[in-house]
GROMACS .gro file of C-alpha atoms in nm:
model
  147
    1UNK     CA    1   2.547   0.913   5.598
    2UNK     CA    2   2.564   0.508   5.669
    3UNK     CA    3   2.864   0.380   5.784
    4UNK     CA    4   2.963   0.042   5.689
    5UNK     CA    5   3.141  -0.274   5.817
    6UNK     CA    6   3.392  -0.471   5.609
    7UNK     CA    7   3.500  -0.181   5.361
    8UNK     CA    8   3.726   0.082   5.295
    9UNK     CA    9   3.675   0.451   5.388
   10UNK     CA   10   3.718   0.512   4.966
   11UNK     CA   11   3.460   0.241   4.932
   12UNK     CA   12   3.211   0.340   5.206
   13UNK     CA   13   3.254   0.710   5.100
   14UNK     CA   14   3.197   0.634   4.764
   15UNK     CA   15   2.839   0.425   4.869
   16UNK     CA   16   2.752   0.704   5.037
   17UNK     CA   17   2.836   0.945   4.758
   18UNK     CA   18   2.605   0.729   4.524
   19UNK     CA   19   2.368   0.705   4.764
   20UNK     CA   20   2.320   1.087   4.727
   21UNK     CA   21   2.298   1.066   4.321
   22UNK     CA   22   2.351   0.825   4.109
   23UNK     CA   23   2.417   0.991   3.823
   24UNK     CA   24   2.680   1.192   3.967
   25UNK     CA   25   2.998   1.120   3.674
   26UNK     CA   26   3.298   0.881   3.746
   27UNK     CA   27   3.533   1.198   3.739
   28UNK     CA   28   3.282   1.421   3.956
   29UNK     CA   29   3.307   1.129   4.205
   30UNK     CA   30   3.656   1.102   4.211
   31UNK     CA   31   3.709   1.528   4.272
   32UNK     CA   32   3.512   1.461   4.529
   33UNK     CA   33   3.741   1.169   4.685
   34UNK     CA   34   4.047   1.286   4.598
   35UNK     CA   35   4.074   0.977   4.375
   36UNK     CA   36   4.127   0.879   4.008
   37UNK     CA   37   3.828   0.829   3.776
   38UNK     CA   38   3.928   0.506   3.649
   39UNK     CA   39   3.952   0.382   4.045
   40UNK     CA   40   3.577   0.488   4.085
   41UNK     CA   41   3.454   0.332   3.721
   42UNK     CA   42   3.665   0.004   3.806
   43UNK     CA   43   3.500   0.027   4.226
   44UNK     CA   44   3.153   0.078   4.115
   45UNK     CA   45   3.134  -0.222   3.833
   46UNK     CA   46   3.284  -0.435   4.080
   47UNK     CA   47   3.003  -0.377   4.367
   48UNK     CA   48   2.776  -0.384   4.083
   49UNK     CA   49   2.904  -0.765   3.956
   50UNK     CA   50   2.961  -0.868   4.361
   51UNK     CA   51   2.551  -0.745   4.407
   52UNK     CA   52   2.701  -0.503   4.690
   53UNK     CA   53   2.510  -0.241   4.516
   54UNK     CA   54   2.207  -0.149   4.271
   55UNK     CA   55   2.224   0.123   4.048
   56UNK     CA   56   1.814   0.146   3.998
   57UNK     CA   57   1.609   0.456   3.924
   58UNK     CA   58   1.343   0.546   4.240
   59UNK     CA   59   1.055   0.692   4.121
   60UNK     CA   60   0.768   0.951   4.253
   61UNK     CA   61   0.476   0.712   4.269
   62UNK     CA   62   0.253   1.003   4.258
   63UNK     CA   63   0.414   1.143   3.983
   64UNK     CA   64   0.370   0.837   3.766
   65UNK     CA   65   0.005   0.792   3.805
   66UNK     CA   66   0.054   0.559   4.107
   67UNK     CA   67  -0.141   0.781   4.355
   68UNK     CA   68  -0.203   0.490   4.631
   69UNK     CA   69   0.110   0.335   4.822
   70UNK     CA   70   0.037   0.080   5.119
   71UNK     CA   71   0.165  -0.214   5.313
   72UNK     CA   72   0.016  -0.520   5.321
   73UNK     CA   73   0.107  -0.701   5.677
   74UNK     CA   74   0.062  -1.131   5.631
   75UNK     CA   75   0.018  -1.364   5.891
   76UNK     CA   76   0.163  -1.723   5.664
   77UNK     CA   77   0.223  -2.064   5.709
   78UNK     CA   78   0.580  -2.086   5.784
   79UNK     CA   79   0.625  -2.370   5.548
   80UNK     CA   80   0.510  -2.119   5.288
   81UNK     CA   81   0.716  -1.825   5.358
   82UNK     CA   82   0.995  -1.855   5.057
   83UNK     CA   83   0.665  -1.961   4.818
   84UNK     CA   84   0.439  -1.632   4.928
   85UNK     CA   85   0.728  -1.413   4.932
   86UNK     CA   86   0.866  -1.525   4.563
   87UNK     CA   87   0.523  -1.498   4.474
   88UNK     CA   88   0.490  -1.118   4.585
   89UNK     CA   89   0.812  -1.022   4.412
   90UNK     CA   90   0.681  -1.107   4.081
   91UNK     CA   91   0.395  -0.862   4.092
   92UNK     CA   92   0.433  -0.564   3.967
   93UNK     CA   93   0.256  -0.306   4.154
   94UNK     CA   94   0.491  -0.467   4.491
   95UNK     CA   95   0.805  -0.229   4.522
   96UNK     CA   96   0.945  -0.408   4.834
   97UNK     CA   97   0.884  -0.745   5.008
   98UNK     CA   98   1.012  -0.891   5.347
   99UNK     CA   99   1.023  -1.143   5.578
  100UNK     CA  100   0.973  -0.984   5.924
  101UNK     CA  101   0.928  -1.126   6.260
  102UNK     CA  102   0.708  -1.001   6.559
  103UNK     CA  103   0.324  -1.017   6.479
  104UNK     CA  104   0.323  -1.051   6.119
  105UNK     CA  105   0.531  -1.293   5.884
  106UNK     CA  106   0.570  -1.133   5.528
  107UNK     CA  107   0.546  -0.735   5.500
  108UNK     CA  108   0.473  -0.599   5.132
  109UNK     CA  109   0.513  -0.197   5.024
  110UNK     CA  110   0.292  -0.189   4.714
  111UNK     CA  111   0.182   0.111   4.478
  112UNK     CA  112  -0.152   0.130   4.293
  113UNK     CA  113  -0.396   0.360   4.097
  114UNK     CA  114  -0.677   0.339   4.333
  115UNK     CA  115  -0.818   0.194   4.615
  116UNK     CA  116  -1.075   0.003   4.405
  117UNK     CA  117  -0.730  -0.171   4.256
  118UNK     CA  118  -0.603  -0.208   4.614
  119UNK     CA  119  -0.901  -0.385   4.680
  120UNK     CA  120  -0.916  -0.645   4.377
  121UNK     CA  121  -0.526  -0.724   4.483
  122UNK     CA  122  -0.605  -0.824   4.847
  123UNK     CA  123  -0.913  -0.971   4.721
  124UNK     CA  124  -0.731  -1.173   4.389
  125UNK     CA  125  -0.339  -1.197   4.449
  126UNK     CA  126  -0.341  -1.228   4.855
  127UNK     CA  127  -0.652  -1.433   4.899
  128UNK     CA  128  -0.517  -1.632   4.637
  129UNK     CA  129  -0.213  -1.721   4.787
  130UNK     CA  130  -0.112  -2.076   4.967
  131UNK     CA  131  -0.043  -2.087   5.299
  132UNK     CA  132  -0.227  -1.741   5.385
  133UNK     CA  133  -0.427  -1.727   5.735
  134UNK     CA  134  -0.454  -1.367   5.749
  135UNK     CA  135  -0.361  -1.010   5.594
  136UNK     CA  136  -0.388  -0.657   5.737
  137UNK     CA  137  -0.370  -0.400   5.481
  138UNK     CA  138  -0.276  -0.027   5.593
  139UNK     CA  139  -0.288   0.253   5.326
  140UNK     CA  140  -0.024   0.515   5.390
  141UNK     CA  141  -0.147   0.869   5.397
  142UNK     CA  142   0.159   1.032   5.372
  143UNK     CA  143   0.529   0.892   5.290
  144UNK     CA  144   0.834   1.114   5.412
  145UNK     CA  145   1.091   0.872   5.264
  146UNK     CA  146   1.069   0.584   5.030
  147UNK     CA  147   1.254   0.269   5.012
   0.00000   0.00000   0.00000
């Protein structure tokens, strides 16, 4: 369970709850928080509008035919940071993309078919990108938890 700054116990209990499932009902919620359903419908579309929370489906990249997950570490020009990283969110095989500090500059979580189409992304969309002085890719052999 996280616990939150700057909200409510209803508010933080009912992140959590969603956090859980989803697709748990407004009125299943609100048994559960001792709460009215309309309270829990009119709490969620407001963290929804505000950006406080996404309601997104995760899926099993195995289980959709995307066998291969890794991270792709970047060393960038810092003048290029906002331009590589907009530029990694737009592809579709990258799930998650960050700006890190310590050795590397940009982290990217990506999920492919192979490791023949791992290898034509480093070697087409990161070689190709401005601002670039080095990438270390590590393929993750097992993933406990995903983002």
């Amino acid at each position: 369970m996280c616990t939150f700054k700057m909200i409510n116990s209803i508010d933080e209990q009912l992140i959590n709850l969603l956090m859980q499932d989803a697709r748990k009902s407004s009125e299943v919620l609100a048994k559960q928080l001792n709460v009215h359903s309309s309270t829990i419908r009119r709490r969620i579309k407001k963290f929804v509008e505000q950006k406080k929370i996404h309601i997104i489906a995760l899926p099993e990249p195995k289980e959709i035919g995307l066998p291969l997950e890794a991270v792709i570490a970047l060393d960038v020009a810092h003048d290029k940071l906002n331009s590589v990283t907009e530029a990694l969110s737009k592809h579709p095989n990258v799930r998650w993309v960050a700006v890190t500090s310590g050795r590397f500059d940009i982290m990217a979580y990506v999920w492919l078919h192979s490791t023949n189409e791992l290898y034509k992304f480093v070697e087409t969309e990161i070689g190709s990108l401005e601002g670039l002085k080095n990438s270390e890719t590590f393929i993750c052999l097992n993933v406990s938890k995903h983002p």
